[in-house]
CSV table of C-alpha atoms in Angstrom, one decimal:
chain,number,residue,atom,x,y,z
A,1,MET,CA,16.6,-13.5,12.9
A,2,LYS,CA,16.0,-10.4,14.2
A,3,ILE,CA,18.3,-11.0,17.0
A,4,PHE,CA,21.0,-12.0,14.6
A,5,GLU,CA,20.4,-8.7,12.6
A,6,ARG,CA,20.4,-6.8,15.8
A,7,LEU,CA,23.9,-8.4,16.4
A,8,ARG,CA,24.8,-7.3,13.4
A,9,GLN,CA,24.3,-3.8,13.6
A,10,LEU,CA,25.9,-3.7,17.0
A,11,PHE,CA,29.1,-5.1,16.4
A,12,LEU,CA,29.9,-5.1,12.6
A,13,PRO,CA,31.5,-1.1,11.9
A,14,LYS,CA,29.1,0.9,10.1
A,15,LYS,CA,30.1,3.0,7.2
A,16,PRO,CA,31.4,6.6,8.4
A,17,PRO,CA,28.5,9.0,6.4
A,18,VAL,CA,29.6,10.3,2.8
A,19,ARG,CA,30.9,13.8,3.0
A,20,LEU,CA,28.5,15.9,1.0
A,21,GLY,CA,29.6,19.4,-0.5
A,22,ILE,CA,27.5,22.2,-2.3
A,23,ALA,CA,29.1,24.2,-5.3
A,24,LEU,CA,27.3,27.2,-5.3
A,25,GLY,CA,27.3,28.9,-8.9
A,26,SER,CA,27.9,32.5,-10.2
A,27,GLY,CA,24.5,34.6,-11.4
A,28,GLY,CA,23.8,37.7,-9.3
A,29,ALA,CA,20.3,38.6,-7.7
A,30,LYS,CA,19.6,34.9,-9.3
A,31,GLY,CA,21.4,33.6,-5.9
A,32,MET,CA,17.9,33.9,-4.5
A,33,ALA,CA,17.3,30.1,-6.1
A,34,HIS,CA,20.4,29.4,-4.0
A,35,LEU,CA,18.6,30.3,-0.7
A,36,GLY,CA,15.4,28.4,-2.0
A,37,ALA,CA,17.6,25.2,-2.6
A,38,LEU,CA,19.2,25.3,0.7
A,39,LYS,CA,15.9,25.6,2.3
A,40,ALA,CA,14.4,22.0,0.5
A,41,PHE,CA,17.6,20.4,1.7
A,42,GLU,CA,17.1,21.8,5.2
A,43,GLU,CA,13.8,20.2,5.2
A,44,ALA,CA,14.9,16.9,3.9
A,45,GLY,CA,17.5,16.8,6.3
A,46,ILE,CA,20.7,16.9,4.1
A,47,THR,CA,23.5,19.0,5.4
A,48,PHE,CA,26.7,19.4,3.6
A,49,SER,CA,30.0,19.5,5.1
A,50,PHE,CA,31.9,21.5,2.7
A,51,VAL,CA,30.9,24.7,0.8
A,52,ALA,CA,32.7,26.5,-2.4
A,53,GLY,CA,31.0,29.3,-4.3
A,54,THR,CA,31.6,31.9,-6.9
A,55,SER,CA,30.3,35.7,-7.1
A,56,ILE,CA,26.6,35.4,-5.4
A,57,GLY,CA,27.4,32.0,-4.4
A,58,ALA,CA,30.4,32.9,-2.8
A,59,VAL,CA,28.2,35.4,-0.3
A,60,VAL,CA,25.6,32.7,0.0
A,61,GLY,CA,28.3,29.8,0.4
A,62,ALA,CA,30.2,32.1,3.4
A,63,LEU,CA,27.3,32.6,4.9
A,64,LEU,CA,25.7,28.9,4.8
A,65,ALA,CA,29.7,28.0,6.2
A,66,LYS,CA,29.2,30.6,9.0
A,67,GLY,CA,25.9,29.0,10.0
A,68,TYR,CA,23.2,31.1,8.9
A,69,SER,CA,19.7,29.0,8.0
A,70,ALA,CA,17.7,29.8,4.1
A,71,GLU,CA,15.5,31.4,6.4
A,72,ASP,CA,18.4,33.5,8.3
A,73,MET,CA,19.8,34.7,4.7
A,74,ARG,CA,16.1,35.7,3.4
A,75,ARG,CA,16.0,38.3,6.1
A,76,ILE,CA,19.4,39.2,5.6
A,77,VAL,CA,18.3,39.9,1.9
A,78,GLU,CA,15.2,41.8,3.3
A,79,ALA,CA,17.4,44.3,5.1
A,80,VAL,CA,19.4,45.3,1.7
A,81,ASN,CA,18.5,48.8,0.6
A,82,ARG,CA,18.0,48.0,-2.7
A,83,ARG,CA,17.4,51.8,-3.8
A,84,GLU,CA,21.0,52.3,-2.4
A,85,PHE,CA,22.0,49.2,-3.8
A,86,SER,CA,20.9,50.6,-7.3
A,87,LYS,CA,22.8,53.7,-6.8
A,88,ASN,CA,26.2,52.0,-6.9
A,89,LEU,CA,25.6,49.9,-10.1
A,90,ARG,CA,27.4,52.0,-12.3
A,91,PRO,CA,30.5,51.3,-14.2
A,92,PHE,CA,33.6,50.1,-12.0
A,93,ALA,CA,31.7,51.2,-9.0
A,94,ASP,CA,33.7,50.7,-5.8
A,95,LEU,CA,32.6,47.6,-3.8
A,96,SER,CA,33.3,48.7,-0.3
A,97,PHE,CA,29.7,49.5,0.6
A,98,ALA,CA,28.9,45.8,-0.1
A,99,GLU,CA,32.1,44.5,1.8
A,100,ARG,CA,30.9,47.3,4.7
A,101,PHE,CA,27.2,45.6,4.3
A,102,LEU,CA,28.6,41.9,4.6
A,103,GLU,CA,30.7,42.5,7.4
A,104,ASN,CA,27.3,42.6,9.6
A,105,TYR,CA,27.2,39.3,9.0
A,106,LEU,CA,30.5,38.1,7.8
A,107,GLU,CA,32.8,39.3,10.5
A,108,GLY,CA,36.1,38.0,10.8
A,109,ASP,CA,38.2,35.9,8.9
A,110,PHE,CA,37.5,31.7,7.7
A,111,THR,CA,38.8,30.8,10.7
A,112,THR,CA,35.9,31.9,12.1
A,113,LEU,CA,33.7,29.5,9.9
A,114,ARG,CA,32.0,26.3,11.3
A,115,LEU,CA,32.5,24.6,7.7
A,116,PRO,CA,35.5,24.4,5.4
A,117,PHE,CA,34.6,27.5,2.6
A,118,ALA,CA,36.4,28.5,-0.3
A,119,ALA,CA,35.7,31.9,-2.5
A,120,CYS,CA,37.1,31.6,-6.4
A,121,ALA,CA,38.0,35.1,-8.0
A,122,THR,CA,39.9,35.9,-10.8
A,123,ASP,CA,43.4,37.6,-11.2
A,124,GLY,CA,43.4,40.9,-13.0
A,125,LYS,CA,47.0,40.3,-13.9
A,126,ASP,CA,46.9,36.9,-15.5
A,127,ASN,CA,43.0,36.0,-15.8
A,128,ARG,CA,43.9,32.9,-13.7
A,129,LEU,CA,41.5,31.4,-11.0
A,130,VAL,CA,42.2,32.3,-7.3
A,131,VAL,CA,40.7,30.3,-4.9
A,132,LEU,CA,40.5,32.5,-1.7
A,133,ARG,CA,40.8,30.4,1.8
A,134,LYS,CA,42.5,33.1,4.0
A,135,GLY,CA,42.1,36.5,5.1
A,136,LYS,CA,38.7,39.0,5.7
A,137,LEU,CA,35.6,37.3,5.0
A,138,ALA,CA,33.3,40.1,3.8
A,139,ARG,CA,36.5,40.8,1.5
A,140,ALA,CA,36.8,37.6,0.0
A,141,VAL,CA,33.2,37.7,-1.3
A,142,THR,CA,33.4,40.7,-2.1
A,143,ALA,CA,36.4,39.8,-4.2
A,144,SER,CA,34.4,37.2,-6.1
A,145,SER,CA,31.9,38.8,-6.6
A,146,ALA,CA,33.5,41.5,-8.8
A,147,ILE,CA,32.0,41.7,-11.9
A,148,PRO,CA,33.2,44.5,-14.6
A,149,PRO,CA,32.3,46.5,-15.8
A,150,LEU,CA,29.6,47.1,-13.0
A,151,PHE,CA,32.4,47.2,-10.6
A,152,LYS,CA,36.0,47.8,-10.4
A,153,ALA,CA,38.8,45.3,-8.9
A,154,VAL,CA,38.7,44.2,-5.3
A,155,GLU,CA,42.6,44.6,-4.1
A,156,THR,CA,43.4,41.4,-1.9
A,157,ASP,CA,47.1,40.2,-1.0
A,158,GLY,CA,48.3,42.6,-3.3
A,159,ARG,CA,46.5,41.3,-6.2
A,160,GLU,CA,43.6,42.5,-8.0
A,161,LEU,CA,40.7,40.4,-8.1
A,162,TYR,CA,37.6,40.3,-10.0
A,163,ASP,CA,34.5,38.3,-10.3
A,164,GLY,CA,35.4,34.3,-10.3
A,165,ALA,CA,32.5,33.6,-12.8
A,166,PHE,CA,35.3,34.1,-15.5
A,167,THR,CA,37.6,31.4,-14.7
A,168,ASN,CA,35.3,29.1,-12.1
A,169,ALA,CA,31.4,29.4,-12.7
A,170,ILE,CA,30.2,26.6,-10.7
A,171,PRO,CA,33.1,25.3,-8.6
A,172,THR,CA,32.6,21.8,-7.8
A,173,ASP,CA,36.4,20.8,-8.4
A,174,VAL,CA,37.3,23.1,-5.6
A,175,CYS,CA,34.6,21.9,-3.3
A,176,ARG,CA,36.1,18.3,-3.5
A,177,ALA,CA,39.4,19.5,-3.1
A,178,LEU,CA,38.2,20.5,0.3
A,179,GLY,CA,37.3,17.4,0.8
A,180,ALA,CA,34.2,16.4,-0.4
A,181,GLN,CA,32.9,13.2,-1.5
A,182,PHE,CA,29.7,13.8,-3.3
A,183,VAL,CA,29.2,17.3,-4.7
A,184,ILE,CA,26.1,19.1,-5.6
A,185,GLY,CA,26.3,21.7,-7.6
A,186,ILE,CA,23.8,24.3,-8.5
A,187,ASP,CA,23.6,26.2,-11.9
A,188,LEU,CA,22.1,29.5,-12.2
A,189,GLY,CA,23.0,30.0,-15.9
A,190,ALA,CA,21.3,26.9,-16.9
A,191,PHE,CA,19.0,28.4,-18.9
A,192,ALA,CA,20.4,31.7,-20.1
A,193,LYS,CA,19.5,32.7,-23.8
A,194,PRO,CA,22.4,31.5,-26.4
A,195,GLU,CA,24.0,34.3,-27.7
A,196,GLU,CA,23.0,33.9,-31.4
A,197,GLU,CA,19.2,34.4,-29.7
A,198,LYS,CA,20.1,37.2,-28.5
A,199,GLY,CA,18.6,40.6,-29.8
A,200,ARG,CA,21.5,42.6,-31.9
A,201,PHE,CA,21.8,45.4,-29.2
A,202,SER,CA,22.7,42.8,-26.9
A,203,ARG,CA,25.0,41.1,-28.7
A,204,LEU,CA,26.9,44.3,-30.1
A,205,LEU,CA,26.9,45.4,-26.1
A,206,GLY,CA,28.4,42.3,-25.6
A,207,SER,CA,31.3,42.3,-27.9
A,208,ALA,CA,31.8,46.1,-26.9
A,209,LEU,CA,32.5,44.8,-23.4
A,210,THR,CA,34.8,42.3,-23.9
A,211,HIS,CA,36.8,44.9,-24.9
A,212,ILE,CA,37.2,47.1,-22.4
A,213,GLN,CA,36.9,44.1,-19.5
A,214,PRO,CA,40.4,43.7,-17.7
A,215,VAL,CA,39.4,39.9,-17.5
A,216,HIS,CA,38.0,37.5,-19.7
A,217,TYR,CA,36.1,34.1,-19.9
A,218,THR,CA,37.8,31.2,-20.1
A,219,LYS,CA,36.8,28.4,-22.3
A,220,ASP,CA,36.0,25.7,-19.4
A,221,GLN,CA,35.0,28.3,-16.9
A,222,ARG,CA,31.6,26.5,-17.1
A,223,GLU,CA,32.1,22.8,-18.2
A,224,ARG,CA,34.5,22.0,-15.1
A,225,GLY,CA,31.6,22.5,-12.9
A,226,TYR,CA,29.7,20.0,-14.7
A,227,GLN,CA,32.9,17.7,-15.0
A,228,ASN,CA,33.3,17.6,-11.4
A,229,ALA,CA,29.8,17.2,-10.0
A,230,ASP,CA,28.1,14.3,-8.9
A,231,TYR,CA,24.6,15.8,-9.2
A,232,MET,CA,23.8,19.3,-10.9
A,233,LEU,CA,20.8,21.6,-10.1
A,234,ARG,CA,19.6,23.6,-12.5
A,235,PRO,CA,16.7,25.9,-11.4
A,236,PRO,CA,14.8,27.0,-14.5
A,237,LEU,CA,15.8,31.1,-14.3
A,238,GLY,CA,16.3,31.8,-18.2
A,239,ALA,CA,13.4,34.4,-17.7
A,240,PHE,CA,15.6,36.1,-15.2
A,241,ARG,CA,18.6,38.4,-15.6
A,242,SER,CA,21.3,38.7,-13.1
A,243,THR,CA,20.2,41.7,-12.3
A,244,ASP,CA,16.5,41.8,-11.6
A,245,ILE,CA,16.2,42.9,-7.8
A,246,SER,CA,12.7,43.7,-7.7
A,247,GLU,CA,10.8,41.9,-4.8
A,248,ALA,CA,8.7,40.3,-7.1
A,249,ALA,CA,11.4,39.0,-9.1
A,250,MET,CA,13.8,37.7,-6.1
A,251,GLU,CA,10.5,35.8,-4.5
A,252,GLU,CA,9.9,34.1,-7.8
A,253,MET,CA,13.6,33.1,-8.1
A,254,TYR,CA,13.3,32.0,-4.6
A,255,ALA,CA,10.2,29.5,-5.4
A,256,LEU,CA,11.6,27.9,-8.6
A,257,GLY,CA,15.2,27.0,-6.2
A,258,TYR,CA,12.6,25.6,-3.9
A,259,GLU,CA,10.3,23.6,-6.0
A,260,GLU,CA,13.3,22.3,-8.3
A,261,ALA,CA,15.2,21.0,-5.5
A,262,LYS,CA,12.3,19.6,-4.3
A,263,ARG,CA,11.4,18.1,-7.4
A,264,CYS,CA,14.9,16.3,-7.8
A,265,MET,CA,15.2,15.2,-3.8
A,266,GLU,CA,14.3,11.6,-4.2
A,267,GLU,CA,16.7,11.4,-7.0
A,268,ILE,CA,19.1,13.3,-5.3
A,269,GLU,CA,19.2,11.0,-1.7
A,270,SER,CA,18.7,8.4,-4.1
A,271,ALA,CA,22.3,8.9,-6.0
A,272,ILE,CA,24.1,9.4,-2.3
A,273,GLN,CA,22.7,6.3,-1.3
A,274,THR,CA,24.1,4.8,-4.1
A,275,PHE,CA,27.3,6.6,-3.8
A,276,SER,CA,27.6,5.8,-0.1
A,277,LYS,CA,27.3,1.7,-1.4
A,278,GLY,CA,30.1,2.0,-3.7
A,279,LYS,CA,27.9,1.2,-6.6
A,280,ASN,CA,28.0,4.8,-8.6
A,281,ALA,CA,28.7,3.6,-11.9
A,282,LYS,CA,27.7,6.7,-13.6
A,283,LYS,CA,30.3,9.7,-14.6
A,284,PRO,CA,29.6,13.0,-12.8
A,285,SER,CA,28.7,14.6,-16.0
A,286,GLU,CA,25.7,12.2,-16.7
A,287,LYS,CA,23.9,13.3,-13.8
A,288,LYS,CA,21.8,16.8,-13.9
A,289,SER,CA,18.3,17.9,-13.3
A,290,GLY,CA,15.8,19.4,-15.7
């Protein structure tokens, strides 16, 4: 029997591996959880062939597509001058300082990447999703991260672009369009406080900002991520804000991303295996962690 099994394995055509994609969601400093999750995937031997990202997810995604490991990215974070960065957190600041920093690691254009990658931004003129797949990498991911009113638009190909979170917070559909068959998304805002639970000042501030922001959130900017995901990781980051850049907060967010991915890894591997056998009966939106 063993001989026949070995012959079968030798002569029967092997199924090609599933083309895996990862969609990295928006969330500012919460992006440290992306690095933790990527570290867990590396340890499990899971690699991705397609990458899409929005805002901080675009920054991490570009680095991943460039060939950087999770540990490499941690060292890049350590190289950030937090005091200098904080000085630039003022209304409608120019993001050229961030672009210059990122050019140290994301030099060149999209053609220099090892993996197919797309970054999501929002057009300031018509509030529509813009999928960036060409041009300077540092400029593209900076445009994807330009969230008003903290930062002003980043001009790209004659368009004024803002943060992609307004139109596609977790770009699983974009990742699938790149060629991915099985897409894992990471939602950094899954446990954010509902609007009704926020304090009165926060609600009033949020209401005021919607009137001065040049772009606005679309109704499906988060839902589309779940609708097009085969698996959605949801690190429990509800206690943190997107502006929490203290060393302690960022280390904890990294750990939470790592622990959540490790907790879900067996389920993820099983889902990929089931998909590869053609027996995936569940809808993408039904599969999520947490």
